[in-house]
Coordinates of C-alpha atoms in Angstrom, one line a residue:
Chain A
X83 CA 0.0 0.0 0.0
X84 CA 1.4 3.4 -1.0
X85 CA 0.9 6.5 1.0
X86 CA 2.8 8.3 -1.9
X87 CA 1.1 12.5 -1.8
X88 CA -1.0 11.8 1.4
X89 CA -0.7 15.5 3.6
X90 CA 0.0 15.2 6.9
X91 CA -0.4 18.0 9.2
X92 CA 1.3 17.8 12.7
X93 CA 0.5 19.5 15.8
X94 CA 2.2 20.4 18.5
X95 CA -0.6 21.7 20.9
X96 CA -0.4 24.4 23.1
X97 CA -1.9 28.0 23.7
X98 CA 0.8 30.5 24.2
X99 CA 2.8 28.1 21.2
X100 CA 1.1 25.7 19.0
X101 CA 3.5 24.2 16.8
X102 CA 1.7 23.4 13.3
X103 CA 3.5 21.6 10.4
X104 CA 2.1 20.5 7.1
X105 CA 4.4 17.2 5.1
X106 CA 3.5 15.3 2.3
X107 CA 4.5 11.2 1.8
X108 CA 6.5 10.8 -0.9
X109 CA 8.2 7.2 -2.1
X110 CA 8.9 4.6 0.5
X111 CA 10.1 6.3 3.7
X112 CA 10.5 9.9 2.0
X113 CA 8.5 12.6 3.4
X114 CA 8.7 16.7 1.8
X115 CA 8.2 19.2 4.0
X116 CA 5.3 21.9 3.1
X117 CA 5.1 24.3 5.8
X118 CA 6.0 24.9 9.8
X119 CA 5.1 27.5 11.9
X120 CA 3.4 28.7 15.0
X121 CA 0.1 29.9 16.3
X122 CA 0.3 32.2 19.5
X123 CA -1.9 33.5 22.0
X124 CA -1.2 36.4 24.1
X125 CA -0.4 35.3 27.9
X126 CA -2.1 38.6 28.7
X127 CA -5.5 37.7 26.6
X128 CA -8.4 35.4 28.9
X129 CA -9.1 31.8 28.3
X130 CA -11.8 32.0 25.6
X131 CA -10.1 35.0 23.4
X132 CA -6.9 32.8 23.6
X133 CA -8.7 29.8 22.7
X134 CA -11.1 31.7 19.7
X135 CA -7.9 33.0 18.5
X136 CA -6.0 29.4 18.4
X137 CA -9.1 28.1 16.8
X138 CA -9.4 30.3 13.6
X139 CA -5.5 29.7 13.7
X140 CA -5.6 25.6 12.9
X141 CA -8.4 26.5 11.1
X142 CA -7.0 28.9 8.0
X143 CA -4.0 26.5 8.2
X144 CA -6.9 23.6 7.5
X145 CA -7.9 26.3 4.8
X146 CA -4.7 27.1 3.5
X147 CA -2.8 23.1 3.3
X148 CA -6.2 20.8 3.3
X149 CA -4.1 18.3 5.2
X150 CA -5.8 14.4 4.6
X151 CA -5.1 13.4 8.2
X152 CA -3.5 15.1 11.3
X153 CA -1.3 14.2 13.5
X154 CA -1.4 15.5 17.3
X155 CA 0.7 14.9 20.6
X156 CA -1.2 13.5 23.4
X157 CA -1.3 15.5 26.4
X158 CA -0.1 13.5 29.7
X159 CA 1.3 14.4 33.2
X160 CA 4.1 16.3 32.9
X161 CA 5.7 19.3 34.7
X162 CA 3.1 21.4 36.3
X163 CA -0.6 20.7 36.5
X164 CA -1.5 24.1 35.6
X165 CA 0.2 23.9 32.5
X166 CA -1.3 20.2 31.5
X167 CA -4.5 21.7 32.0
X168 CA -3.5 25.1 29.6
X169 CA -2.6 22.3 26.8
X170 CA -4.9 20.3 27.2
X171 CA -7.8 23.0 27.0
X172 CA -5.9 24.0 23.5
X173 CA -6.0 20.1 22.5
X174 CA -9.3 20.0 23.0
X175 CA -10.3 22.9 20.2
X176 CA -7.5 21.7 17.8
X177 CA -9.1 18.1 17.8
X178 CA -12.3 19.9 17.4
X179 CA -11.2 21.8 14.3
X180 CA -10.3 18.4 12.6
X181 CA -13.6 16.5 13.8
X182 CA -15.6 18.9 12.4
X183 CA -13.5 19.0 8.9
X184 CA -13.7 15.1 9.0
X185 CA -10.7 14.9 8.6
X186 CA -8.8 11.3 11.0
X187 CA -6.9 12.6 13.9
X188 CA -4.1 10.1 15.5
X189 CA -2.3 10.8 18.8
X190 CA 1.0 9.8 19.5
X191 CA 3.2 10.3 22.9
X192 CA 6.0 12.4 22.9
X193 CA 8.3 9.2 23.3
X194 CA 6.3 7.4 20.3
X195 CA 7.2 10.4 17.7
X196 CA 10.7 9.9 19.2
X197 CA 11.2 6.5 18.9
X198 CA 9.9 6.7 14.9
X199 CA 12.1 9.5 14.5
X200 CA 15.5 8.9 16.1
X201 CA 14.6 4.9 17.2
X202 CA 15.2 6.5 20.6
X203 CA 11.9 6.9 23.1
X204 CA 14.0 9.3 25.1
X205 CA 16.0 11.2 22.0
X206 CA 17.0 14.6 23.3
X207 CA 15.7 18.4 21.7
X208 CA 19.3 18.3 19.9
X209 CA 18.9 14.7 18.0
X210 CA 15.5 15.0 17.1
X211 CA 16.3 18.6 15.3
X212 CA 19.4 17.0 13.3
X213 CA 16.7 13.9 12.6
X214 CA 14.5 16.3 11.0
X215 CA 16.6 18.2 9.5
X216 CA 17.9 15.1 7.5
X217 CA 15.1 13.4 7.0
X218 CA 13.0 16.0 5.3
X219 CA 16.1 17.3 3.7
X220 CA 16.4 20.9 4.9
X221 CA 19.6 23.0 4.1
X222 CA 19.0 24.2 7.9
X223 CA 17.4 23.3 11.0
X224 CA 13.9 24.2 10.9
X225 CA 12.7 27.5 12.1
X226 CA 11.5 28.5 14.7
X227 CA 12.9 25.8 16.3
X228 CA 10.3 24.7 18.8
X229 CA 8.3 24.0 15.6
X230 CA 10.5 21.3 15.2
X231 CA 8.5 18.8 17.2
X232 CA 5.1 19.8 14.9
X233 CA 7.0 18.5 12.2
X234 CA 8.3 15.5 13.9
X235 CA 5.3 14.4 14.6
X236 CA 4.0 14.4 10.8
X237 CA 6.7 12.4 10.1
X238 CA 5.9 9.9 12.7
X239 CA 2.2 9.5 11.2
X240 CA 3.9 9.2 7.8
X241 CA 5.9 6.5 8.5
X242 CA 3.2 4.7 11.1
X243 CA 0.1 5.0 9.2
X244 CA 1.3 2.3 6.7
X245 CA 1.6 -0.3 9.7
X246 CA -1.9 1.1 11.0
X247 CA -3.3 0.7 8.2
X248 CA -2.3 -3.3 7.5
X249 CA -3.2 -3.8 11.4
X250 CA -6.8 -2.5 10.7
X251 CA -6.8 -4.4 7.0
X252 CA -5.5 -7.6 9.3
X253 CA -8.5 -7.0 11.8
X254 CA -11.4 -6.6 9.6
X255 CA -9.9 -9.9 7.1
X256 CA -10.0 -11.5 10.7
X257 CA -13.3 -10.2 11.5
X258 CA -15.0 -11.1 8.2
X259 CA -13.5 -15.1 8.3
X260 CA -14.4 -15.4 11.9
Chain B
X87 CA -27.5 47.5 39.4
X88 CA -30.2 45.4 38.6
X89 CA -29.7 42.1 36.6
X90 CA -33.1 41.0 36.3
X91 CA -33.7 39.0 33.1
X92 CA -29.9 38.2 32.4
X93 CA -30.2 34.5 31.6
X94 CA -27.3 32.6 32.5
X95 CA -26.0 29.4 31.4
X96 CA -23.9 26.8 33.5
X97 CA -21.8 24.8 32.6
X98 CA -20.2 21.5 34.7
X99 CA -17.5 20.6 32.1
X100 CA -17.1 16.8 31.6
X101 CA -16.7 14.4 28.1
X102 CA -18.7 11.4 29.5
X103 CA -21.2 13.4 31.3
X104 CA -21.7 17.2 30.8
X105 CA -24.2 19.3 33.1
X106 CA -25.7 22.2 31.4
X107 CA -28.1 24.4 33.4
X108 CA -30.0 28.0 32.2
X109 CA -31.4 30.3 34.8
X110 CA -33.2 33.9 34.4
X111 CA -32.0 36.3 37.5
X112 CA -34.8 37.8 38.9
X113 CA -35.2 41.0 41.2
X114 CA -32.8 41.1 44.2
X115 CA -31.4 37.6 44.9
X116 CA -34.5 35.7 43.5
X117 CA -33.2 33.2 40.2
X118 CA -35.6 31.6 38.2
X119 CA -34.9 27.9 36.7
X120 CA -35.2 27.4 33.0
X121 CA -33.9 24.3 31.9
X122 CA -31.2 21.8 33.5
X123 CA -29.7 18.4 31.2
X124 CA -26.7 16.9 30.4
X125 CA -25.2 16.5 27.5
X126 CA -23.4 13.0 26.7
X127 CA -21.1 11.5 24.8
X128 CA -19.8 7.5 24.5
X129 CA -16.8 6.4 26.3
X130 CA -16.3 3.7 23.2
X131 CA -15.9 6.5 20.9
X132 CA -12.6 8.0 19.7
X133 CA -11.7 11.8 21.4
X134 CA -12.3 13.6 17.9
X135 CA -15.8 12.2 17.4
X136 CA -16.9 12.7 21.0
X137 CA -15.4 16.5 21.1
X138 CA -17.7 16.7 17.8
X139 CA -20.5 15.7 20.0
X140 CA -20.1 17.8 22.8
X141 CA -19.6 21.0 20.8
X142 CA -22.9 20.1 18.6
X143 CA -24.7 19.4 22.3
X144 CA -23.7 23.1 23.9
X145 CA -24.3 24.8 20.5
X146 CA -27.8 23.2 20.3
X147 CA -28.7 24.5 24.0
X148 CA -26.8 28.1 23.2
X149 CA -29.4 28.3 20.3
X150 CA -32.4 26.9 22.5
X151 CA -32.2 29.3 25.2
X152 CA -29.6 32.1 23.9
X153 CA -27.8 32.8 27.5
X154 CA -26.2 36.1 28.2
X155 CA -23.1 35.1 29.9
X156 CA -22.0 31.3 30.4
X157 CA -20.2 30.3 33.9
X158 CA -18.1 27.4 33.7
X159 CA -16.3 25.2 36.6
X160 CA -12.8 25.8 36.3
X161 CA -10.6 22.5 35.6
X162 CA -8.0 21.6 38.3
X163 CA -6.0 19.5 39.5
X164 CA -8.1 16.6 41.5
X165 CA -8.3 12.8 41.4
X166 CA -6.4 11.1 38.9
X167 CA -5.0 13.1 36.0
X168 CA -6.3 11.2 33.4
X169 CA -10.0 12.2 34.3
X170 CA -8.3 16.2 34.9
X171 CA -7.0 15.8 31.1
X172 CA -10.8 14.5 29.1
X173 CA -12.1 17.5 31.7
X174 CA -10.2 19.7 30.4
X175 CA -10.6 18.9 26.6
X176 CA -13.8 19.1 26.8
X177 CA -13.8 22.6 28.7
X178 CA -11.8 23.8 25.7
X179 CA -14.4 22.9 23.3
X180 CA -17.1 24.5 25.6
X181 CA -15.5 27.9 26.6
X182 CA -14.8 28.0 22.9
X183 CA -18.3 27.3 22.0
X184 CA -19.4 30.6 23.9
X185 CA -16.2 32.9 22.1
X186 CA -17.5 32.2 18.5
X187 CA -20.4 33.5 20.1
X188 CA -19.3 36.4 21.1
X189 CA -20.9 35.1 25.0
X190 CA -19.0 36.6 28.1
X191 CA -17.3 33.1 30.1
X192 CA -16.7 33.5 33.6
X193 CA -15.0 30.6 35.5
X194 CA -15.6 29.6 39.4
X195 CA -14.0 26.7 41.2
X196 CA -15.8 24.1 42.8
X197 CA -14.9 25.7 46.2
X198 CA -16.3 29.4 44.9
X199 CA -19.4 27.9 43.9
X200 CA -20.2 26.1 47.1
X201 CA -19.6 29.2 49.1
X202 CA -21.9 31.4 47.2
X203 CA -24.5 29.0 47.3
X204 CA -24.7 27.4 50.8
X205 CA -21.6 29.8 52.8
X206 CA -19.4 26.9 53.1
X207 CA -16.8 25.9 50.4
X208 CA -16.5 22.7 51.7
X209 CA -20.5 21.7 51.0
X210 CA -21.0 18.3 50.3
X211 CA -23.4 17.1 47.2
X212 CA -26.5 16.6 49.6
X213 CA -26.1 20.1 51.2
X214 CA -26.2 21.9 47.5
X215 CA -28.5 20.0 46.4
X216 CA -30.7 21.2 49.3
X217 CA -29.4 24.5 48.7
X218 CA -30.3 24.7 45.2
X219 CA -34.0 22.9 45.4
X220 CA -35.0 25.8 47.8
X221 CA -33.3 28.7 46.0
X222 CA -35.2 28.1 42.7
X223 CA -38.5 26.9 44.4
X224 CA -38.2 23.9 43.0
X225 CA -40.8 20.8 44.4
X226 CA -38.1 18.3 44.9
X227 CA -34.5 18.2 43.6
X228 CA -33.0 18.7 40.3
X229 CA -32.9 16.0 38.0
X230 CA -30.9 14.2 36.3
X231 CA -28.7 14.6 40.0
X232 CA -25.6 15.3 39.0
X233 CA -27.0 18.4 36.7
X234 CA -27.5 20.1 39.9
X235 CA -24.1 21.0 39.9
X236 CA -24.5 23.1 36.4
X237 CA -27.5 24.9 38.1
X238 CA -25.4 25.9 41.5
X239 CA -22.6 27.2 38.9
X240 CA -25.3 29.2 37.2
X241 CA -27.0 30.6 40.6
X242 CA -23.3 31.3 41.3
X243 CA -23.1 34.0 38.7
X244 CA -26.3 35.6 39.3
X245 CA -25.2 36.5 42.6
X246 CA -21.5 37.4 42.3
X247 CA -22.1 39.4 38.8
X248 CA -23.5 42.8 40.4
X249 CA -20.3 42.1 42.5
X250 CA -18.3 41.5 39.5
X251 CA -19.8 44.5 38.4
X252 CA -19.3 47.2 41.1
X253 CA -15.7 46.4 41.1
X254 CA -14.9 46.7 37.2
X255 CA -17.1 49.7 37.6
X256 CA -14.9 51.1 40.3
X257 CA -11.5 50.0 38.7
X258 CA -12.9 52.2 36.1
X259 CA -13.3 55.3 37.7
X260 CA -10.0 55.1 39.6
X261 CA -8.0 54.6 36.0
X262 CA -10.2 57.5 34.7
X263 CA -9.4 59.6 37.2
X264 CA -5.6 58.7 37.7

């Protein structure tokens, strides 16, 4: 099964930073990058501005790259609470924005995109940047670099959705001879 | 001040189980019931489809009964994080369904709540429940139960907002005269 020119948009939520990438599957493992950047929200701005604001962000970047499937980082205890509960809140309306496009939404932990990326769970900030930089090609690192991660995380569907995909073909043929 | 006729909506923020309330302020501390539910969603269904559902559920009440302002329980940090995380996903999608709307979102902890309505901040569920039957002259207790919950968060408003209100007025007054 080829994947070949299926657009994967990572995310990388949160609501003072969302990371937002946009790749596209070439051949066999290859993946081209089509855009990176980040969505903020001013610290200063309340709850719902901040999260109207992220919204129509992911959205026009929905508009702009019509991305097939997206990719998102699961939010799970780390650091403080307050903060968990700040990205999660911003998970909650970029999930949202895909759901109501349609458009499939996978999750993967930190430690899964790392694992795809470097074959290291616990790869540091430093290895997954070179990573990326080599995988997609880039002359540079990617900027800015904290965006790094959204497109990390596109890569990982890239290169997991074929063996998702023969799971769920190896389920139903089970299903349907059972 | 007067607030009589400002219909509130409130909101207990959950992805399984979602209490939405609407009340009318009356003349001094008197609030009127209007509708109390809850708004569900299936624990066997993946986080985009049942963010869908919960976003179509509070839009469909925001165009039944066309609140004024919307008070929401703040998420924090209680019980296992797991639960905090869906909470707070879904409070996202919530809060973010009254800023499309242009609707004013004002949050109050569990412990703010309990205090307004029944003096104590450490009230248990039979004790509001009490409390909010006789406030709104109901014949016998809110249901489905744990919508009761929604309805304190509501009557919560009513009665801190001319609060709310005297101090943004004077905050006002002291940066227009400084």
């Amino acid at each position: 099964m080829s994947l070949a020119g299926l657009r994967v948009m990572g995310i990388d939520p949160g609501l003072t930073r969302c990371g937002l990438s946009v790749v596209q599957a070439g051949r066999g493992r290859s993946v081209l990058p089509v855009a990176v950047g980040i969505v903020r929200t001013p610290a200063t701005a309340e709850l719902p501005e901040r999260l109207k604001r992220l919204s129509a962000g992911v959205n026009q970047w929905m508009d702009d790259y019509r991305p097939d499937v997206v990719a998102v980082e699961r939010v799970f205890e780390r650091g403080n609470v307050s903060t968990v509960i700040h990205t999660a809140h911003a998970s909650g309306v970029l999930v949202l924005a895909a759901a109501e496009r349609g458009i499939p939404v996978h999750m993967y932990t930190p430690s899964e995109v790392k694992k795809a990326i470097s074959g290291n769970g616990r790869a540091d900030k430093k290895q997954m940047t070179t990573m990326i930089t080599r995988i997609l090609g880039l002359t540079e690192p990617p900027k800015p670099a904290d965006a790094a991660d959204a497109l990390a995380l596109a890569v990982c569907h890239c290169w997991r959705a074929p063996l998702l995909a023969r799971t769920a073909a190896l389920l139903n043929s089970e299903g349907a001879t059972s």
